[in-house]
Short mmCIF file of C-alpha atoms (C1' of nucleotides) in Angstrom, two decimals:
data_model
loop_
_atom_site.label_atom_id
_atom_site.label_comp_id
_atom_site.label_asym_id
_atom_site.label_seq_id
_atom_site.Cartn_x
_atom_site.Cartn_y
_atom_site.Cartn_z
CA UNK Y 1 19.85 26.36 3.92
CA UNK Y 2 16.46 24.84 5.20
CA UNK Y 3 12.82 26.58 3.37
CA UNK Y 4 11.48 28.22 6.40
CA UNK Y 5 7.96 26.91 6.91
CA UNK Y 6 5.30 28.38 6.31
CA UNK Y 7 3.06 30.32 8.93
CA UNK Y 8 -0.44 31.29 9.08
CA UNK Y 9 -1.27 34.75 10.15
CA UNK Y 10 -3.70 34.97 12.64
CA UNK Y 11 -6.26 36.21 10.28
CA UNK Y 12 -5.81 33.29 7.99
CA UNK Y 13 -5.68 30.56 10.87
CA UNK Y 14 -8.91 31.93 12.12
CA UNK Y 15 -10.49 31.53 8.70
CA UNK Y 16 -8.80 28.31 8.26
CA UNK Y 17 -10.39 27.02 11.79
CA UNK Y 18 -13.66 28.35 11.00
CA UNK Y 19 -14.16 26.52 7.62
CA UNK Y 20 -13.25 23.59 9.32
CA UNK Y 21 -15.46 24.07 12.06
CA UNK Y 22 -18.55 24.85 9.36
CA UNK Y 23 -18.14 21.44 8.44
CA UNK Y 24 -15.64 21.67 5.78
CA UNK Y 25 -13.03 18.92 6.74
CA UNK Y 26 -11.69 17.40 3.51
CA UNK Y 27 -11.65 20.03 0.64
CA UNK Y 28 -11.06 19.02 -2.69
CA UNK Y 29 -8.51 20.22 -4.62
CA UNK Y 30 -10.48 23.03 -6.29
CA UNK Y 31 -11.94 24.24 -2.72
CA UNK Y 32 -8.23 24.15 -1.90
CA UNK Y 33 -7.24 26.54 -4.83
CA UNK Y 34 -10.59 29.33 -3.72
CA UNK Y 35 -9.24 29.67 0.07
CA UNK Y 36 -5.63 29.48 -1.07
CA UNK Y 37 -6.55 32.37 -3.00
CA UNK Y 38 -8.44 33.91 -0.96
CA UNK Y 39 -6.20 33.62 2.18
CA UNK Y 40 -3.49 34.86 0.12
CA UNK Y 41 -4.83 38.44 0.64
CA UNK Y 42 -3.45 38.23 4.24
CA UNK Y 43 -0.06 36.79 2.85
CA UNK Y 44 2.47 34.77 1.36
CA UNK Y 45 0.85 31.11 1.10
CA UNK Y 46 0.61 28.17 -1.06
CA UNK Y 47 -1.72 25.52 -1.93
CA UNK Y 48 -0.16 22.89 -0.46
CA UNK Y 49 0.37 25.09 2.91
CA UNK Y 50 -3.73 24.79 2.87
CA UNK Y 51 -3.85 21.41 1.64
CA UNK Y 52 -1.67 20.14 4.35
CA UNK Y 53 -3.43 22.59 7.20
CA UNK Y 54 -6.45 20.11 6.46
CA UNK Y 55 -4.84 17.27 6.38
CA UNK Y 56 -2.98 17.99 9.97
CA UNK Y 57 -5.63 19.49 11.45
CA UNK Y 58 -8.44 16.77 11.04
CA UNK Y 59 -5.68 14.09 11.91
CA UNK Y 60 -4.94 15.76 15.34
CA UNK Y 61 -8.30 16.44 16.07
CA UNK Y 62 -9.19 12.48 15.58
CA UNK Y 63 -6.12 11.76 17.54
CA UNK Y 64 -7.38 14.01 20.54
CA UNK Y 65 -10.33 12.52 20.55
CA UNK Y 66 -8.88 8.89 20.82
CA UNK Y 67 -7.06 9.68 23.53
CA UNK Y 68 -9.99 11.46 25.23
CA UNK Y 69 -11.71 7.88 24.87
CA UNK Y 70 -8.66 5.92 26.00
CA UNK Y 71 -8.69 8.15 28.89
CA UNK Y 72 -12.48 7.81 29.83
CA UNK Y 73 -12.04 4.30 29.02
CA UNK Y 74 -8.98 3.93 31.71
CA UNK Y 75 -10.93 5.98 33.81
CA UNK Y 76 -13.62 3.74 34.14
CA UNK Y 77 -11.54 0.27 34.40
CA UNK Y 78 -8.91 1.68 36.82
CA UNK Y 79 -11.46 3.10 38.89
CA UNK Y 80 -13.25 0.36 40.89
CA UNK Y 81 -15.45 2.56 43.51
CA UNK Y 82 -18.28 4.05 42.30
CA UNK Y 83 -18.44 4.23 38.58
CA UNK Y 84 -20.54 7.48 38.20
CA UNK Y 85 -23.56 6.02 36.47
CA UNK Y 86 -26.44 3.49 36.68
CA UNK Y 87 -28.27 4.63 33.64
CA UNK Y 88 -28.26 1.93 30.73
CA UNK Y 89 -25.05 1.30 30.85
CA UNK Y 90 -22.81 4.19 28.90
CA UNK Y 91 -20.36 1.57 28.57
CA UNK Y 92 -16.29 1.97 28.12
CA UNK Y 93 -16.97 -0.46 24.86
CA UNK Y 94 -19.38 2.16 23.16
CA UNK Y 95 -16.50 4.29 23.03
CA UNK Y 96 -15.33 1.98 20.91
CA UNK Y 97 -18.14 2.90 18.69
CA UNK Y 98 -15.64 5.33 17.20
CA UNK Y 99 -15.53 5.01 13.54
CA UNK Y 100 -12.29 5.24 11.87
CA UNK Y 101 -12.53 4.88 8.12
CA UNK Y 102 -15.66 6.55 7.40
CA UNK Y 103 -15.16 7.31 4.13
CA UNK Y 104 -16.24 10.55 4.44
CA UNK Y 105 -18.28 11.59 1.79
CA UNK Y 106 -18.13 14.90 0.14
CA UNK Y 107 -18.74 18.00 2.17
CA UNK Y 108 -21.57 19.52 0.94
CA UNK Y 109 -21.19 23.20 1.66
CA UNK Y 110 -24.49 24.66 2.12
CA UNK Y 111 -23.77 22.62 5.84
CA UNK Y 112 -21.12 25.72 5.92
CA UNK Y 113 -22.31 28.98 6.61
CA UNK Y 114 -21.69 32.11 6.94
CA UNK Y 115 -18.42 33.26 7.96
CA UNK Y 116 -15.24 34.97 8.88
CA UNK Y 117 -14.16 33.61 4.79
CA UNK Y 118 -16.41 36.03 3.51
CA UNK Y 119 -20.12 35.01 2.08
CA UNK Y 120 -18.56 35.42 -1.45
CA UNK Y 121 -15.84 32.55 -0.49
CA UNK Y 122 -18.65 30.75 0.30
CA UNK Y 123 -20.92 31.95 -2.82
CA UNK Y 124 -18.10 30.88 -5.07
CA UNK Y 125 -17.25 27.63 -3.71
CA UNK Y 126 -20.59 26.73 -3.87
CA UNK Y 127 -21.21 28.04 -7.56
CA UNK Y 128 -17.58 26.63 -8.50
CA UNK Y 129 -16.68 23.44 -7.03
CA UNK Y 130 -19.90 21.86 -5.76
CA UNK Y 131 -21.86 22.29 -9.48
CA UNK Y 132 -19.35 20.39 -10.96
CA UNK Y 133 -18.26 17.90 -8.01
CA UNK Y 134 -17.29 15.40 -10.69
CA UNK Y 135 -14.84 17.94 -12.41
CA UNK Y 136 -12.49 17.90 -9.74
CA UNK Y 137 -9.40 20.35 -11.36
CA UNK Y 138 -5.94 19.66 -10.29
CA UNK Y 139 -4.52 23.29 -9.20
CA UNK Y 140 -1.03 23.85 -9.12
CA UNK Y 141 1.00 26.64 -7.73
CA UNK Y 142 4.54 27.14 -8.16
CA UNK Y 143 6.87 26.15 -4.93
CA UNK Y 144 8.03 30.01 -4.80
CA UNK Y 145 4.49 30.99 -3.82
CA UNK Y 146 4.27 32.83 -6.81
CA UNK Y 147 0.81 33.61 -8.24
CA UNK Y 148 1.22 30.36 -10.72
CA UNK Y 149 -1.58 31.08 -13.13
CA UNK Y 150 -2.74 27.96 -15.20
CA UNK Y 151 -3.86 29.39 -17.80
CA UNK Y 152 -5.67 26.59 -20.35
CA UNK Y 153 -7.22 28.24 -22.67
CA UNK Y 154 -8.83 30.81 -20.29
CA UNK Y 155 -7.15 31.19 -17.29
CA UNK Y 156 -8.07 30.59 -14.36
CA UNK Y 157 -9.52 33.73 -11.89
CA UNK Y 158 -9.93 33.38 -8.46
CA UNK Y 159 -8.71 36.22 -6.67
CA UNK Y 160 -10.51 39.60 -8.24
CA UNK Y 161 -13.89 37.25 -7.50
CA UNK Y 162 -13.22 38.33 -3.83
CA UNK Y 163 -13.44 41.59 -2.25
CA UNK Y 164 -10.70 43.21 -1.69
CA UNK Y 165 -11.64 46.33 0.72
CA UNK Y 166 -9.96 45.76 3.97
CA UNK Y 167 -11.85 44.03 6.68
CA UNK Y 168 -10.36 45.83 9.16
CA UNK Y 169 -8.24 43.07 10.65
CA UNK Y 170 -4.22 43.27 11.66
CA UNK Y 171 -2.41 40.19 10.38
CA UNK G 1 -21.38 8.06 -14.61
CA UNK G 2 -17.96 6.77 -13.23
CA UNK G 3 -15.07 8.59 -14.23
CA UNK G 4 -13.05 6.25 -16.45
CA UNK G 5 -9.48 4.49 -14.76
CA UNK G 6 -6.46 5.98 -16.76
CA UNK G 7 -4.86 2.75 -17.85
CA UNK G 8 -1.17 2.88 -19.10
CA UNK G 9 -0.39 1.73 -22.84
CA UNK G 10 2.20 -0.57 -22.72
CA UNK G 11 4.80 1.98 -23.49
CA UNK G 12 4.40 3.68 -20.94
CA UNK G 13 4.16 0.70 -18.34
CA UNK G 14 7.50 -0.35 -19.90
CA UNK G 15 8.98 3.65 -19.57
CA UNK G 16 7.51 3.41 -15.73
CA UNK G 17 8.80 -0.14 -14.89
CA UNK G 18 12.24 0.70 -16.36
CA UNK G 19 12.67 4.22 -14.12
CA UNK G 20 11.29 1.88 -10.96
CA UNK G 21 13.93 -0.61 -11.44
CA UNK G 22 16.80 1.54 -12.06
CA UNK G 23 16.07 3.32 -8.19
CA UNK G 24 13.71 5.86 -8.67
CA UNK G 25 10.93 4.55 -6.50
CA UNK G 26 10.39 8.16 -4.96
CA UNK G 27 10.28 11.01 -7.95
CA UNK G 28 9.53 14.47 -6.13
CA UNK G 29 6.74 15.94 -7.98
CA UNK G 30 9.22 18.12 -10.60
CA UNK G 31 9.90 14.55 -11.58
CA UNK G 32 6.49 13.31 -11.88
CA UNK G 33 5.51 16.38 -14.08
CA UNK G 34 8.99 15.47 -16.56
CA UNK G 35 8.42 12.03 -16.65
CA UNK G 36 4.03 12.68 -17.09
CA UNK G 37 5.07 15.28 -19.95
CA UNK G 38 7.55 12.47 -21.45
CA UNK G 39 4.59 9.65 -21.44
CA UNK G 40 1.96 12.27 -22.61
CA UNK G 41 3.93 11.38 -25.96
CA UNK G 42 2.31 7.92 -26.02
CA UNK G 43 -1.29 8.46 -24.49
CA UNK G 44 -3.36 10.52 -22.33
CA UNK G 45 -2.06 10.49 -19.00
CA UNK G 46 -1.99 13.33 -16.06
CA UNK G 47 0.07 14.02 -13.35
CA UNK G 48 -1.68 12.47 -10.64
CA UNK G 49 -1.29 9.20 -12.68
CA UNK G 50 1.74 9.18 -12.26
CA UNK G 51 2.29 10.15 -8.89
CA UNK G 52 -0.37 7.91 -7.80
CA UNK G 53 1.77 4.60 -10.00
CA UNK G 54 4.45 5.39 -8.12
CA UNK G 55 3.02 5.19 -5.01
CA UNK G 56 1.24 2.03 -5.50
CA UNK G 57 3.65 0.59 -6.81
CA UNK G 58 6.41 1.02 -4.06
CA UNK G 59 4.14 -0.18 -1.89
CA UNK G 60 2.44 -3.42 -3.45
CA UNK G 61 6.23 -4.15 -3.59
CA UNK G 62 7.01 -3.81 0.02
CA UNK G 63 3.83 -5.49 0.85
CA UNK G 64 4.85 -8.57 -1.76
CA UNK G 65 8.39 -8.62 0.00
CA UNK G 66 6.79 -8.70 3.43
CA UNK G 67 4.38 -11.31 2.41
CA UNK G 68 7.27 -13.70 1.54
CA UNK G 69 9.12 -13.25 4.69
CA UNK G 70 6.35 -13.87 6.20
CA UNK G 71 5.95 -17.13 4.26
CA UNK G 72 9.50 -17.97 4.79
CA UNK G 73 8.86 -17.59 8.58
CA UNK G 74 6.13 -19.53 8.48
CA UNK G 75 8.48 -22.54 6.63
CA UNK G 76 10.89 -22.62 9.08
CA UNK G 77 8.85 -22.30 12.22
CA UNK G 78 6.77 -25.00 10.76
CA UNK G 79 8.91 -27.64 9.24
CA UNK G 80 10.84 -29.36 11.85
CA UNK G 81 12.36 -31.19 9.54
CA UNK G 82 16.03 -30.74 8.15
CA UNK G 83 16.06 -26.54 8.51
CA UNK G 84 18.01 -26.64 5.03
CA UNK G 85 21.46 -24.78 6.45
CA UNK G 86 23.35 -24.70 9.78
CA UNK G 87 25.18 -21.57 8.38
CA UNK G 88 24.96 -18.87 10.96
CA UNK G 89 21.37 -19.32 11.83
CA UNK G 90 19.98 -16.78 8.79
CA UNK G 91 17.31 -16.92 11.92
CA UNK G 92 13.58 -15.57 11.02
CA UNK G 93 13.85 -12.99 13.48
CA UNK G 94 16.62 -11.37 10.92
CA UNK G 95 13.84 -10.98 8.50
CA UNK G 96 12.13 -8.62 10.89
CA UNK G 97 14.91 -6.71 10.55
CA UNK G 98 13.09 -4.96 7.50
CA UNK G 99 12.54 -1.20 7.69
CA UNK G 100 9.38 0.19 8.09
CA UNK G 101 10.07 3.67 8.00
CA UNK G 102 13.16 4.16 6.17
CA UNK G 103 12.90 7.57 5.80
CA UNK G 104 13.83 7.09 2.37
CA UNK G 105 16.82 9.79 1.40
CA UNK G 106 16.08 11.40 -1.98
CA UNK G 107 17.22 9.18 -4.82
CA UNK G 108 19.51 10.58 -7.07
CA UNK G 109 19.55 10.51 -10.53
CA UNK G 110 22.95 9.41 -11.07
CA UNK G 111 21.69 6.10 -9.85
CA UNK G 112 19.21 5.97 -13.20
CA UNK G 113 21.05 5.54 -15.92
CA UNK G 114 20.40 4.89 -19.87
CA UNK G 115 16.75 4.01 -20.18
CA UNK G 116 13.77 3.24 -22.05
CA UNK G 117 12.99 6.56 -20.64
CA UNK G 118 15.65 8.50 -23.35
CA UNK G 119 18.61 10.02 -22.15
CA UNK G 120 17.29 13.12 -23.04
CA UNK G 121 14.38 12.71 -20.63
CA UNK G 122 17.53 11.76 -17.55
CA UNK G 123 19.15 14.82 -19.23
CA UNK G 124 16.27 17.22 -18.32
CA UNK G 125 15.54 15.46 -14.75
CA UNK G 126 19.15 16.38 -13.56
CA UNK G 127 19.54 19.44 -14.84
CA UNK G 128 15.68 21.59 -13.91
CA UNK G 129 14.94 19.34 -10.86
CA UNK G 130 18.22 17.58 -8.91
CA UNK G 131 20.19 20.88 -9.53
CA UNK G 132 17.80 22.56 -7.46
CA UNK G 133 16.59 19.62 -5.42
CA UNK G 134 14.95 22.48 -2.77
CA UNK G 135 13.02 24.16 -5.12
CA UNK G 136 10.28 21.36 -5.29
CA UNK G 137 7.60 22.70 -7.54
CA UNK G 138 4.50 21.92 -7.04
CA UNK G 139 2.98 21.46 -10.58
CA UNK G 140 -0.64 20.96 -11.87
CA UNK G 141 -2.59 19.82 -14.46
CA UNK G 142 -6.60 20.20 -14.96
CA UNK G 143 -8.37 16.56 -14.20
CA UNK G 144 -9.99 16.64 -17.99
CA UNK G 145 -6.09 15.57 -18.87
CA UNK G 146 -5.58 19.00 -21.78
CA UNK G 147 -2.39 19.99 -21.03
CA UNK G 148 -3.02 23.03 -19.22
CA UNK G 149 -0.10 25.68 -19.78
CA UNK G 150 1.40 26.43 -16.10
CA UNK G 151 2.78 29.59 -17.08
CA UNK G 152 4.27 31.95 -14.04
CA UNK G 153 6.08 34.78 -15.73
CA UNK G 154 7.84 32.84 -18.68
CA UNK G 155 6.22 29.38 -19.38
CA UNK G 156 7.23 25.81 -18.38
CA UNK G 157 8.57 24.49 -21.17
CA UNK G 158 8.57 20.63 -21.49
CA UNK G 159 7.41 18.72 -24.05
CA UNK G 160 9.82 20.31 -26.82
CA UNK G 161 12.79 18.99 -25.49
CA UNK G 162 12.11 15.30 -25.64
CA UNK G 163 12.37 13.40 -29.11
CA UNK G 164 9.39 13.47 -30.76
CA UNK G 165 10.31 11.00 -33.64
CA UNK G 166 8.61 7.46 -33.98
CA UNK G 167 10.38 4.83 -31.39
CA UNK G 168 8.59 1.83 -33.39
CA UNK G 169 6.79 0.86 -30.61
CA UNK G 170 2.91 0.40 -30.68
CA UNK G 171 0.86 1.72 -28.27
"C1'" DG D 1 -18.29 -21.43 -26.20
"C1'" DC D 2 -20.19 -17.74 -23.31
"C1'" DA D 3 -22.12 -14.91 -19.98
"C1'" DA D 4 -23.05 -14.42 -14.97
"C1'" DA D 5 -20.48 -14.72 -10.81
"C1'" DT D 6 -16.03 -14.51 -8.21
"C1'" DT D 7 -11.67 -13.18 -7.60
"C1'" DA D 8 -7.30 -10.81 -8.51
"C1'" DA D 9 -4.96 -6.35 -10.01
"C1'" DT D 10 -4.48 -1.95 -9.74
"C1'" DG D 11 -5.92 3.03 -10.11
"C1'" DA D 12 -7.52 6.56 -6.85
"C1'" DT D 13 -8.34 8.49 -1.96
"C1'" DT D 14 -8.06 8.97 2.65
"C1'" DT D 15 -5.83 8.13 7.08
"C1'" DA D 16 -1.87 7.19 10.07
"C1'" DT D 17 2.96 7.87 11.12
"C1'" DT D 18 7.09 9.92 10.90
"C1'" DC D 19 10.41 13.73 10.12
"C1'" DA D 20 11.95 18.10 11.32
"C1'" DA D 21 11.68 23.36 11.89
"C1'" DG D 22 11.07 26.70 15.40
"C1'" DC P 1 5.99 20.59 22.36
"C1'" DT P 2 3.53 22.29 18.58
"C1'" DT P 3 2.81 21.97 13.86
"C1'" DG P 4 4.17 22.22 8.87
"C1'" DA P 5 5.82 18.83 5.58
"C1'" DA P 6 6.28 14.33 3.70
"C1'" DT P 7 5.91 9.40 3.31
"C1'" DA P 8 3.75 4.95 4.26
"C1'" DA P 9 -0.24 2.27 5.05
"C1'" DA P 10 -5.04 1.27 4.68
"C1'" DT P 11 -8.99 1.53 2.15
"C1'" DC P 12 -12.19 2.30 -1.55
"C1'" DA P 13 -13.60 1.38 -6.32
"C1'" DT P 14 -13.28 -0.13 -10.97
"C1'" DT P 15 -11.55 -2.96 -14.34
"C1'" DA P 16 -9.24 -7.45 -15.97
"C1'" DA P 17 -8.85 -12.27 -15.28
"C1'" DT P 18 -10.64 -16.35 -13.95
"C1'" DT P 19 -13.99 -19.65 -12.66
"C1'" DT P 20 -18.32 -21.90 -13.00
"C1'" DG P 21 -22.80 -23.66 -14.60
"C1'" DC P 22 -25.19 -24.21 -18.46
#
DNA sequence: GCAAATTAATGATTTATTCAAG
DNA sequence: CTTGAATAAATCATTAATTTGC
């Protein structure tokens, strides 16, 4: 009765992780649509399954790193012998510091680099989304996971933009 | 430079309002794209409009509700005059009995009924999107508003089966 | 009256929390 | 316990009301 969840192969989790740690933290919806497409080379996914990957993933990574400060904060009040520095004071409060709404602004994605998502992910990306940053598209896929084209007008190609030779990897 | 708002015609605020009211304060997003295909009829709308109406406007009510418990608090702990009724103490502390997370259960669309929003419109929301309440599509429109065909296999049809014949109303 | 200045509404986004599968 | 999925809350940003000084 439940939809099983969706999983990311190992191949596609690796590219996921190493977008995100080029810098790219909060796709837009049309960087969304180029990796789902891409990563859908490796098997079955959907937009949303990449949409909410960011999503997740930058939450739990802020929410590790408040508890990292709570931690080094509680270590530092708790512990009344020796606190282990002198130097100008790198005080619990400058933890604090932390910013939570930062309003992130866009992403720009020549901060991303080369990478396991293929220079032409990147290349296209770049020549697709970021040109036209104020043209955000609204991508849809249907629930199924089935290739969904929108066509309007022209449709939309993604996937035969990539290459498609094998890159040697085992999902 | 600023993207213009989308601003609902008064139609369309009244079609919104009127499916709010009758319970559905949570569409899943097959809804959305019915109901954003119905009010297309009257004005340029999108998807995401929508959505994002519903959303805000769920929780601007919550947040109005909240803000006059909070106010009625505020009377009694304030006034220590006459507390108008001895009945069973309707004590403050009851009021903070109000759910935060209700984990609201999908609304059902026998709780709308006979609408602003034509029957035919309920019609077609029961029968392609309750019948097969796990099936949630996800469904997508390009930002410029055109009505971008979502065609996977055979076509979604939409706008054909709602009544396309003068209501009287101006927009 | 009537703009400039403030404030209230509300559309659009992002972040936090919760639910639930495995 | 981890993490995909979903909802609620907080925030940003623009437009409409409203106020204010002339």
């Amino acid at each position: 009765m439940p939809r099983p969840r969706w999983k990311p192969t190992p191949h596609q989790l690796m590219i996921l992780q190493d977008l995100y740690k080029k810098g790219l933290t909060n796709p837009n919806s049309c960087q969304v649509q180029m990796i789902t497409a891409n990563l859908s080379m490796y098997g079955k996914i959907q937009w949303k399954n990449v949409f909410y990957w960011f999503q997740n993933h930058k939450a739990r990574d802020r929410q590790k790193m408040r508890k990292q400060i709570f931690q080094q904060m509680q270590k530092y009040t708790n512990a009344d012998e020796n606190p282990p520095s002198p130097s100008p004071s790198p005080s619990p409060s400058a933890a604090v510091n932390y910013q939570l709404y930062p309003n992130s602004p866009t992403i720009f994605l020549h901060q991303v680099e080369a990478t396991d998502a293929s220079p032409q992910m990147m290349k296209y990306l770049w020549e697709n989304c970021m040109m036209r940053t104020n043209g955000r598209d609204w991508i849809l896929m249907k629930d199924d996971g089935s290739s969904a084209h929108c066509s309007n007008n022209r449709p939309i190609r993604t996937l035969e933009l990539f290459p498609v030779a094998t890159t040697g990897f085992k999902d």
